[in-house]
Structures are given as structure tokens and as C-alpha cells.
Amino acid sequence: MNEDEADLSAFPPPERREPCQLYLISPQDVGGNFGDRLKAALAGGPVAAFQLRVKDVEQHELARLAEPLQRICADADVAFIVNDSVSLAKRLDADGVHLGQSDGDPREARSILGPSKQIGVTCHASRHLAMEAGEAGADYVAFGAFYPTTTKPSEHRPDPVILSWWAALFEIPSVAIGGITPDNAGPLVKAGADFVAVCNAVWGSDDPAGAVRRFDEVLRGTPASRDAGATTASG
């Protein structure tokens, strides 16, 4: 049995001292009136971070699309995170970058972006990858997909107890991702997620502000979260 198959039942949900926070991920299309939708969402309730995740768009064009969204986030005191691209994060002076397993080493990203930027790493359902990310200096680790999702289909299905295990042993915040809605977020919050990352549950709604309000009710409706550096995934 490898370490990712070990029994985690000895790790109960942590006692929380700070509420879980909302981490928005962009849809693929961030043109047109998306800036207005983003403003509306951020006005709906507290949001810690917004990640620009747009695929197959040339970097110069993506930078053009990103700049007004970055200003909206700055005005709302929301961290602006770039998905995958350290070079784009550097170009925009973004608040941080989120790296997939094939997107480079957190140490290299740190050397390029500097000590103050947030670096997150996708760890799927793997405790091993999460520990490696922590050792490499990641500011947060992301586990998922916890539920079926069409945003970024994944065969990885971690059990929520991985969040409890991480909370018990490490100070680095965890992000839960994958098919999360206000109706199914509760078990992940209870298990110890410091952030829940959502996409379609907000942008697929005709009322993004209302969707954010619903999430806020769920995230704050549990006894408040452990202090895991929640300012971090303000990133």
C-alpha cells in the first residue's frame, strides 16, 4: 500500500477558527460583458481570490483581456491569480500563479515572481504531491475534483477526509475544487478546506451575485475555520 492509499480515518475534521473562503475561477470566455458579471459577483459577498483560467488564447491577447479584470479585482481587494503561466503572471504583476502538475516547479516560479506572490499547486487526490508542493514552497495546495465537473474533467476523486488529514498536519492552506455548488460544499467545508474553488456554479447562473451570496451562507454557516494562513490564498 502506498502512502496515498493509507487509511485516513484517524483524522477527524478540524476545529475551525476562521470561515472557509470563496475562490472564483473564470469561465473560458472573459470577453464581452464578463467584466460586469465579475463586478456583480464580487459585490455579492466575500471573495478571496479570482483565477484567470483561459485556454488556447495567445498571451498578448490574454493580457489585454486580463487587465480590466485585474483592476476590478484590485478595487475589490480580491487576489488576482493567473492559471498555468508564470510568464503572464510576471507580465501582469498578478498576485500569484496556479500551477498544474505539468506547469513547472514552484521553486522556479518563486524565483521569477518573487517572495510576495502566491503560488498554488494542483495535487489531484495525492497526499504525496501535496507534500512535495509544500516542500517546494507552495502557498496553497488544491485537491480535487471532489465532484463531477464539466469545467475541467478529472478522473481524480479524493475523499473529503484528505482535507482533514492536511489540516491536521500542515499549516499551508488547502483548496477544494471540482463541481462544487452551494448544495454540496458543506462536507468539504466541514472536512477542513480553507477555500472552495468554483466556476460554473457562479458563472453558469443568471445571477452571479446571488450565487456568491449562497456560497457565503454555506461557508459561514459552519463553526468558523482553523487559522491556516487564510490570508494566503487571498491567494
PDB file of C-alpha atoms in Angstrom:
ATOM      1  CA  MET A   1       0.000   0.000   0.000  1.00  0.00           C
ATOM      2  CA  ASN A   2       1.478   3.380  -0.930  1.00  0.00           C
ATOM      3  CA  GLU A   3       1.007   6.465   1.209  1.00  0.00           C
ATOM      4  CA  ASP A   4      -1.854   7.708  -0.944  1.00  0.00           C
ATOM      5  CA  GLU A   5      -3.803   4.517  -0.188  1.00  0.00           C
ATOM      6  CA  ALA A   6      -3.325   4.592   3.582  1.00  0.00           C
ATOM      7  CA  ASP A   7      -6.266   4.730   5.998  1.00  0.00           C
ATOM      8  CA  LEU A   8      -7.018   8.342   6.949  1.00  0.00           C
ATOM      9  CA  SER A   9      -9.848   7.593   9.364  1.00  0.00           C
ATOM     10  CA  ALA A  10      -7.723   8.759  12.301  1.00  0.00           C
ATOM     11  CA  PHE A  11      -8.026  12.346  11.060  1.00  0.00           C
ATOM     12  CA  PRO A  12     -11.325  13.879  12.172  1.00  0.00           C
ATOM     13  CA  PRO A  13     -12.494  17.239  10.809  1.00  0.00           C
ATOM     14  CA  PRO A  14     -10.518  20.066  12.399  1.00  0.00           C
ATOM     15  CA  GLU A  15     -11.916  22.612  14.783  1.00  0.00           C
ATOM     16  CA  ARG A  16     -12.374  25.747  12.699  1.00  0.00           C
ATOM     17  CA  ARG A  17     -11.467  29.254  13.822  1.00  0.00           C
ATOM     18  CA  GLU A  18     -11.867  31.149  10.550  1.00  0.00           C
ATOM     19  CA  PRO A  19     -14.563  30.640   7.905  1.00  0.00           C
ATOM     20  CA  CYS A  20     -13.778  28.868   4.681  1.00  0.00           C
ATOM     21  CA  GLN A  21     -13.346  31.356   1.825  1.00  0.00           C
ATOM     22  CA  LEU A  22     -14.530  31.515  -1.771  1.00  0.00           C
ATOM     23  CA  TYR A  23     -12.046  31.236  -4.658  1.00  0.00           C
ATOM     24  CA  LEU A  24     -13.572  32.092  -8.040  1.00  0.00           C
ATOM     25  CA  ILE A  25     -12.224  30.589 -11.257  1.00  0.00           C
ATOM     26  CA  SER A  26     -13.007  32.302 -14.533  1.00  0.00           C
ATOM     27  CA  PRO A  27     -15.009  30.788 -17.368  1.00  0.00           C
ATOM     28  CA  GLN A  28     -13.260  30.278 -20.693  1.00  0.00           C
ATOM     29  CA  ASP A  29     -14.892  33.365 -22.198  1.00  0.00           C
ATOM     30  CA  VAL A  30     -13.892  36.509 -20.318  1.00  0.00           C
ATOM     31  CA  GLY A  31     -14.647  38.984 -23.102  1.00  0.00           C
ATOM     32  CA  GLY A  32     -17.804  40.957 -23.816  1.00  0.00           C
ATOM     33  CA  ASN A  33     -19.714  41.850 -20.664  1.00  0.00           C
ATOM     34  CA  PHE A  34     -17.793  39.490 -18.399  1.00  0.00           C
ATOM     35  CA  GLY A  35     -16.251  42.395 -16.501  1.00  0.00           C
ATOM     36  CA  ASP A  36     -19.746  43.478 -15.441  1.00  0.00           C
ATOM     37  CA  ARG A  37     -20.544  39.924 -14.340  1.00  0.00           C
ATOM     38  CA  LEU A  38     -17.321  39.806 -12.336  1.00  0.00           C
ATOM     39  CA  LYS A  39     -18.168  43.109 -10.622  1.00  0.00           C
ATOM     40  CA  ALA A  40     -21.614  41.765  -9.785  1.00  0.00           C
ATOM     41  CA  ALA A  41     -20.201  38.524  -8.372  1.00  0.00           C
ATOM     42  CA  LEU A  42     -17.672  40.349  -6.205  1.00  0.00           C
ATOM     43  CA  ALA A  43     -20.438  42.584  -4.888  1.00  0.00           C
ATOM     44  CA  GLY A  44     -22.447  39.522  -3.859  1.00  0.00           C
ATOM     45  CA  GLY A  45     -20.265  38.561  -0.917  1.00  0.00           C
ATOM     46  CA  PRO A  46     -16.705  37.992   0.240  1.00  0.00           C
ATOM     47  CA  VAL A  47     -14.348  36.513  -2.379  1.00  0.00           C
ATOM     48  CA  ALA A  48     -10.730  35.770  -1.525  1.00  0.00           C
ATOM     49  CA  ALA A  49      -9.312  35.206  -4.984  1.00  0.00           C
ATOM     50  CA  PHE A  50     -10.119  35.181  -8.675  1.00  0.00           C
ATOM     51  CA  GLN A  51      -8.187  32.909 -11.003  1.00  0.00           C
ATOM     52  CA  LEU A  52      -7.926  33.721 -14.708  1.00  0.00           C
ATOM     53  CA  ARG A  53      -8.112  30.333 -16.393  1.00  0.00           C
ATOM     54  CA  VAL A  54      -8.470  30.776 -20.154  1.00  0.00           C
ATOM     55  CA  LYS A  55      -7.032  28.192 -22.525  1.00  0.00           C
ATOM     56  CA  ASP A  56      -5.717  28.454 -26.088  1.00  0.00           C
ATOM     57  CA  VAL A  57      -5.520  32.244 -26.251  1.00  0.00           C
ATOM     58  CA  GLU A  58      -2.282  33.944 -27.305  1.00  0.00           C
ATOM     59  CA  GLN A  59      -0.575  35.645 -24.366  1.00  0.00           C
ATOM     60  CA  HIS A  60      -0.717  39.194 -25.726  1.00  0.00           C
ATOM     61  CA  GLU A  61      -4.475  38.889 -26.274  1.00  0.00           C
ATOM     62  CA  LEU A  62      -4.952  37.247 -22.892  1.00  0.00           C
ATOM     63  CA  ALA A  63      -3.051  40.076 -21.228  1.00  0.00           C
ATOM     64  CA  ARG A  64      -5.379  42.547 -22.945  1.00  0.00           C
ATOM     65  CA  LEU A  65      -8.416  40.663 -21.647  1.00  0.00           C
ATOM     66  CA  ALA A  66      -6.891  40.306 -18.191  1.00  0.00           C
ATOM     67  CA  GLU A  67      -6.058  43.919 -17.450  1.00  0.00           C
ATOM     68  CA  PRO A  68      -9.596  45.259 -16.826  1.00  0.00           C
ATOM     69  CA  LEU A  69     -10.445  42.155 -14.778  1.00  0.00           C
ATOM     70  CA  GLN A  70      -7.315  42.647 -12.720  1.00  0.00           C
ATOM     71  CA  ARG A  71      -8.367  46.231 -11.978  1.00  0.00           C
ATOM     72  CA  ILE A  72     -11.823  45.065 -10.902  1.00  0.00           C
ATOM     73  CA  CYS A  73     -10.232  42.574  -8.513  1.00  0.00           C
ATOM     74  CA  ALA A  74      -7.814  45.168  -7.147  1.00  0.00           C
ATOM     75  CA  ASP A  75     -10.671  47.579  -6.490  1.00  0.00           C
ATOM     76  CA  ALA A  76     -12.489  44.835  -4.566  1.00  0.00           C
ATOM     77  CA  ASP A  77      -9.354  43.726  -2.671  1.00  0.00           C
ATOM     78  CA  VAL A  78      -9.531  40.296  -4.312  1.00  0.00           C
ATOM     79  CA  ALA A  79      -6.320  38.457  -5.211  1.00  0.00           C
ATOM     80  CA  PHE A  80      -5.826  38.066  -8.969  1.00  0.00           C
ATOM     81  CA  ILE A  81      -4.246  34.701  -9.816  1.00  0.00           C
ATOM     82  CA  VAL A  82      -3.115  33.528 -13.262  1.00  0.00           C
ATOM     83  CA  ASN A  83      -3.551  29.890 -14.211  1.00  0.00           C
ATOM     84  CA  ASP A  84      -0.607  27.937 -15.654  1.00  0.00           C
ATOM     85  CA  SER A  85       1.541  30.777 -16.971  1.00  0.00           C
ATOM     86  CA  VAL A  86       4.334  32.165 -14.817  1.00  0.00           C
ATOM     87  CA  SER A  87       5.326  34.467 -17.677  1.00  0.00           C
ATOM     88  CA  LEU A  88       1.844  36.002 -17.874  1.00  0.00           C
ATOM     89  CA  ALA A  89       1.700  36.366 -14.099  1.00  0.00           C
ATOM     90  CA  LYS A  90       5.021  38.206 -14.256  1.00  0.00           C
ATOM     91  CA  ARG A  91       3.898  40.371 -17.157  1.00  0.00           C
ATOM     92  CA  LEU A  92       0.714  41.424 -15.362  1.00  0.00           C
ATOM     93  CA  ASP A  93       2.332  41.676 -11.928  1.00  0.00           C
ATOM     94  CA  ALA A  94      -0.501  39.398 -10.818  1.00  0.00           C
ATOM     95  CA  ASP A  95      -0.884  38.442  -7.180  1.00  0.00           C
ATOM     96  CA  GLY A  96       0.122  34.899  -7.984  1.00  0.00           C
ATOM     97  CA  VAL A  97       0.049  31.870 -10.240  1.00  0.00           C
ATOM     98  CA  HIS A  98      -1.663  28.499 -10.038  1.00  0.00           C
ATOM     99  CA  LEU A  99       0.388  25.613 -11.386  1.00  0.00           C
ATOM    100  CA  GLY A 100      -0.857  22.266 -12.644  1.00  0.00           C
ATOM    101  CA  GLN A 101       1.409  19.265 -12.328  1.00  0.00           C
ATOM    102  CA  SER A 102       2.834  19.911 -15.805  1.00  0.00           C
ATOM    103  CA  ASP A 103       3.159  23.693 -15.468  1.00  0.00           C
ATOM    104  CA  GLY A 104       6.554  23.958 -13.839  1.00  0.00           C
ATOM    105  CA  ASP A 105       8.237  23.848 -10.465  1.00  0.00           C
ATOM    106  CA  PRO A 106       7.051  26.129  -7.641  1.00  0.00           C
ATOM    107  CA  ARG A 107      10.686  26.917  -6.831  1.00  0.00           C
ATOM    108  CA  GLU A 108      11.281  28.245 -10.332  1.00  0.00           C
ATOM    109  CA  ALA A 109       8.036  30.208 -10.208  1.00  0.00           C
ATOM    110  CA  ARG A 110       9.139  31.712  -6.897  1.00  0.00           C
ATOM    111  CA  SER A 111      12.493  32.756  -8.337  1.00  0.00           C
ATOM    112  CA  ILE A 112      10.723  34.531 -11.211  1.00  0.00           C
ATOM    113  CA  LEU A 113       7.798  36.074  -9.339  1.00  0.00           C
ATOM    114  CA  GLY A 114       9.448  36.887  -6.027  1.00  0.00           C
ATOM    115  CA  PRO A 115       8.680  36.149  -2.390  1.00  0.00           C
ATOM    116  CA  SER A 116       5.429  38.092  -2.065  1.00  0.00           C
ATOM    117  CA  LYS A 117       3.435  36.313  -4.782  1.00  0.00           C
ATOM    118  CA  GLN A 118       1.041  33.437  -4.152  1.00  0.00           C
ATOM    119  CA  ILE A 119       1.885  30.080  -5.716  1.00  0.00           C
ATOM    120  CA  GLY A 120      -0.739  27.343  -5.732  1.00  0.00           C
ATOM    121  CA  VAL A 121      -0.324  23.786  -6.968  1.00  0.00           C
ATOM    122  CA  THR A 122      -2.851  21.245  -8.209  1.00  0.00           C
ATOM    123  CA  CYS A 123      -2.391  17.995  -6.278  1.00  0.00           C
ATOM    124  CA  HIS A 124      -5.416  15.986  -7.509  1.00  0.00           C
ATOM    125  CA  ALA A 125      -6.099  13.262  -4.914  1.00  0.00           C
ATOM    126  CA  SER A 126      -2.471  12.777  -3.902  1.00  0.00           C
ATOM    127  CA  ARG A 127      -1.066  13.405  -0.464  1.00  0.00           C
ATOM    128  CA  HIS A 128       2.382  12.752  -1.911  1.00  0.00           C
ATOM    129  CA  LEU A 129       2.036  15.529  -4.494  1.00  0.00           C
ATOM    130  CA  ALA A 130       0.691  17.883  -1.832  1.00  0.00           C
ATOM    131  CA  MET A 131       3.649  17.247   0.459  1.00  0.00           C
ATOM    132  CA  GLU A 132       6.030  17.759  -2.451  1.00  0.00           C
ATOM    133  CA  ALA A 133       4.318  21.057  -3.272  1.00  0.00           C
ATOM    134  CA  GLY A 134       4.594  22.185   0.327  1.00  0.00           C
ATOM    135  CA  GLU A 135       8.276  21.321   0.429  1.00  0.00           C
ATOM    136  CA  ALA A 136       8.766  23.273  -2.806  1.00  0.00           C
ATOM    137  CA  GLY A 137       7.330  26.401  -1.205  1.00  0.00           C
ATOM    138  CA  ALA A 138       3.725  26.413  -2.431  1.00  0.00           C
ATOM    139  CA  ASP A 139       1.432  28.840  -0.627  1.00  0.00           C
ATOM    140  CA  TYR A 140      -1.570  26.567  -1.036  1.00  0.00           C
ATOM    141  CA  VAL A 141      -2.408  23.118  -2.387  1.00  0.00           C
ATOM    142  CA  ALA A 142      -5.536  22.240  -4.356  1.00  0.00           C
ATOM    143  CA  PHE A 143      -7.284  18.862  -4.103  1.00  0.00           C
ATOM    144  CA  GLY A 144      -9.980  17.635  -6.478  1.00  0.00           C
ATOM    145  CA  ALA A 145     -12.137  17.093  -8.353  1.00  0.00           C
ATOM    146  CA  PHE A 146     -14.380  16.235  -5.433  1.00  0.00           C
ATOM    147  CA  TYR A 147     -17.499  16.081  -7.609  1.00  0.00           C
ATOM    148  CA  PRO A 148     -18.139  15.506 -11.315  1.00  0.00           C
ATOM    149  CA  THR A 149     -17.416  18.636 -13.326  1.00  0.00           C
ATOM    150  CA  THR A 150     -17.574  19.705 -16.945  1.00  0.00           C
ATOM    151  CA  THR A 151     -15.293  22.712 -16.372  1.00  0.00           C
ATOM    152  CA  LYS A 152     -12.134  20.651 -16.190  1.00  0.00           C
ATOM    153  CA  PRO A 153     -12.978  16.940 -16.302  1.00  0.00           C
ATOM    154  CA  SER A 154     -10.856  14.845 -13.942  1.00  0.00           C
ATOM    155  CA  GLU A 155     -10.652  11.167 -13.095  1.00  0.00           C
ATOM    156  CA  HIS A 156      -9.314  12.082  -9.636  1.00  0.00           C
ATOM    157  CA  ARG A 157     -11.912  11.787  -6.858  1.00  0.00           C
ATOM    158  CA  PRO A 158     -10.380  12.445  -3.448  1.00  0.00           C
ATOM    159  CA  ASP A 159     -12.354  11.678  -0.328  1.00  0.00           C
ATOM    160  CA  PRO A 160     -13.048  14.805   1.755  1.00  0.00           C
ATOM    161  CA  VAL A 161     -11.017  13.222   4.579  1.00  0.00           C
ATOM    162  CA  ILE A 162      -7.859  14.226   2.673  1.00  0.00           C
ATOM    163  CA  LEU A 163      -8.710  17.798   3.693  1.00  0.00           C
ATOM    164  CA  SER A 164      -8.925  16.743   7.346  1.00  0.00           C
ATOM    165  CA  TRP A 165      -5.581  14.946   7.091  1.00  0.00           C
ATOM    166  CA  TRP A 166      -3.951  18.007   5.545  1.00  0.00           C
ATOM    167  CA  ALA A 167      -5.475  20.365   8.130  1.00  0.00           C
ATOM    168  CA  ALA A 168      -4.212  18.195  10.983  1.00  0.00           C
ATOM    169  CA  LEU A 169      -0.612  18.089   9.816  1.00  0.00           C
ATOM    170  CA  PHE A 170       0.169  21.208   7.786  1.00  0.00           C
ATOM    171  CA  GLU A 171      -0.260  24.961   8.080  1.00  0.00           C
ATOM    172  CA  ILE A 172      -0.372  25.575   4.318  1.00  0.00           C
ATOM    173  CA  PRO A 173      -3.986  26.227   3.260  1.00  0.00           C
ATOM    174  CA  SER A 174      -5.927  23.766   1.146  1.00  0.00           C
ATOM    175  CA  VAL A 175      -8.308  24.483  -1.709  1.00  0.00           C
ATOM    176  CA  ALA A 176     -11.123  22.103  -2.633  1.00  0.00           C
ATOM    177  CA  ILE A 177     -12.126  22.121  -6.286  1.00  0.00           C
ATOM    178  CA  GLY A 178     -14.324  20.302  -8.742  1.00  0.00           C
ATOM    179  CA  GLY A 179     -18.072  20.502  -9.279  1.00  0.00           C
ATOM    180  CA  ILE A 180     -18.674  22.414  -6.048  1.00  0.00           C
ATOM    181  CA  THR A 181     -22.050  24.114  -5.563  1.00  0.00           C
ATOM    182  CA  PRO A 182     -23.730  25.714  -2.552  1.00  0.00           C
ATOM    183  CA  ASP A 183     -25.637  22.447  -2.140  1.00  0.00           C
ATOM    184  CA  ASN A 184     -22.607  20.156  -1.919  1.00  0.00           C
ATOM    185  CA  ALA A 185     -19.922  22.431  -0.443  1.00  0.00           C
ATOM    186  CA  GLY A 186     -20.840  21.691   3.174  1.00  0.00           C
ATOM    187  CA  PRO A 187     -18.943  18.390   3.588  1.00  0.00           C
ATOM    188  CA  LEU A 188     -15.772  19.959   2.165  1.00  0.00           C
ATOM    189  CA  VAL A 189     -16.031  22.935   4.497  1.00  0.00           C
ATOM    190  CA  LYS A 190     -16.624  20.608   7.439  1.00  0.00           C
ATOM    191  CA  ALA A 191     -13.662  18.428   6.409  1.00  0.00           C
ATOM    192  CA  GLY A 192     -11.309  21.395   6.674  1.00  0.00           C
ATOM    193  CA  ALA A 193     -10.988  23.113   3.298  1.00  0.00           C
ATOM    194  CA  ASP A 194      -9.643  26.628   3.717  1.00  0.00           C
ATOM    195  CA  PHE A 195     -11.025  27.643   0.318  1.00  0.00           C
ATOM    196  CA  VAL A 196     -13.548  26.231  -2.119  1.00  0.00           C
ATOM    197  CA  ALA A 197     -12.818  26.979  -5.771  1.00  0.00           C
ATOM    198  CA  VAL A 198     -15.852  27.337  -8.002  1.00  0.00           C
ATOM    199  CA  CYS A 199     -16.562  28.161 -11.619  1.00  0.00           C
ATOM    200  CA  ASN A 200     -19.812  27.061 -13.232  1.00  0.00           C
ATOM    201  CA  ALA A 201     -21.826  27.330 -10.011  1.00  0.00           C
ATOM    202  CA  VAL A 202     -21.347  31.106 -10.265  1.00  0.00           C
ATOM    203  CA  TRP A 203     -20.817  31.869 -13.957  1.00  0.00           C
ATOM    204  CA  GLY A 204     -23.482  29.416 -15.098  1.00  0.00           C
ATOM    205  CA  SER A 205     -26.017  31.394 -13.092  1.00  0.00           C
ATOM    206  CA  ASP A 206     -28.063  34.295 -14.410  1.00  0.00           C
ATOM    207  CA  ASP A 207     -27.399  35.922 -11.037  1.00  0.00           C
ATOM    208  CA  PRO A 208     -23.685  35.599 -10.147  1.00  0.00           C
ATOM    209  CA  ALA A 209     -24.112  37.903  -7.142  1.00  0.00           C
ATOM    210  CA  GLY A 210     -26.881  35.680  -5.810  1.00  0.00           C
ATOM    211  CA  ALA A 211     -24.725  32.588  -6.335  1.00  0.00           C
ATOM    212  CA  VAL A 212     -21.884  34.180  -4.352  1.00  0.00           C
ATOM    213  CA  ARG A 213     -24.340  35.084  -1.585  1.00  0.00           C
ATOM    214  CA  ARG A 214     -25.492  31.470  -1.415  1.00  0.00           C
ATOM    215  CA  PHE A 215     -21.913  30.288  -1.109  1.00  0.00           C
ATOM    216  CA  ASP A 216     -21.262  32.848   1.629  1.00  0.00           C
ATOM    217  CA  GLU A 217     -24.179  31.499   3.635  1.00  0.00           C
ATOM    218  CA  VAL A 218     -22.785  27.967   3.366  1.00  0.00           C
ATOM    219  CA  LEU A 219     -19.175  28.900   4.090  1.00  0.00           C
ATOM    220  CA  ARG A 220     -20.080  30.971   7.132  1.00  0.00           C
ATOM    221  CA  GLY A 221     -22.798  28.642   8.322  1.00  0.00           C
ATOM    222  CA  THR A 222     -20.296  26.267   9.872  1.00  0.00           C
ATOM    223  CA  PRO A 223     -18.391  26.903  13.100  1.00  0.00           C
ATOM    224  CA  ALA A 224     -15.611  29.135  11.889  1.00  0.00           C
ATOM    225  CA  SER A 225     -12.212  27.595  10.414  1.00  0.00           C
ATOM    226  CA  ARG A 226      -8.793  26.879  11.805  1.00  0.00           C
ATOM    227  CA  ASP A 227      -6.230  29.598  11.291  1.00  0.00           C
ATOM    228  CA  ALA A 228      -4.362  28.215   8.306  1.00  0.00           C
ATOM    229  CA  GLY A 229      -2.950  31.395   6.952  1.00  0.00           C
ATOM    230  CA  ALA A 230      -6.222  32.258   5.326  1.00  0.00           C
ATOM    231  CA  THR A 231      -4.652  35.451   4.076  1.00  0.00           C
ATOM    232  CA  THR A 232      -2.546  33.249   1.856  1.00  0.00           C
ATOM    233  CA  ALA A 233      -4.961  32.398  -0.832  1.00  0.00           C
ATOM    234  CA  SER A 234      -6.449  35.653  -0.509  1.00  0.00           C
ATOM    235  CA  GLY A 235      -4.491  33.557  -2.900  1.00  0.00           C
TER     236      GLY A 235
END
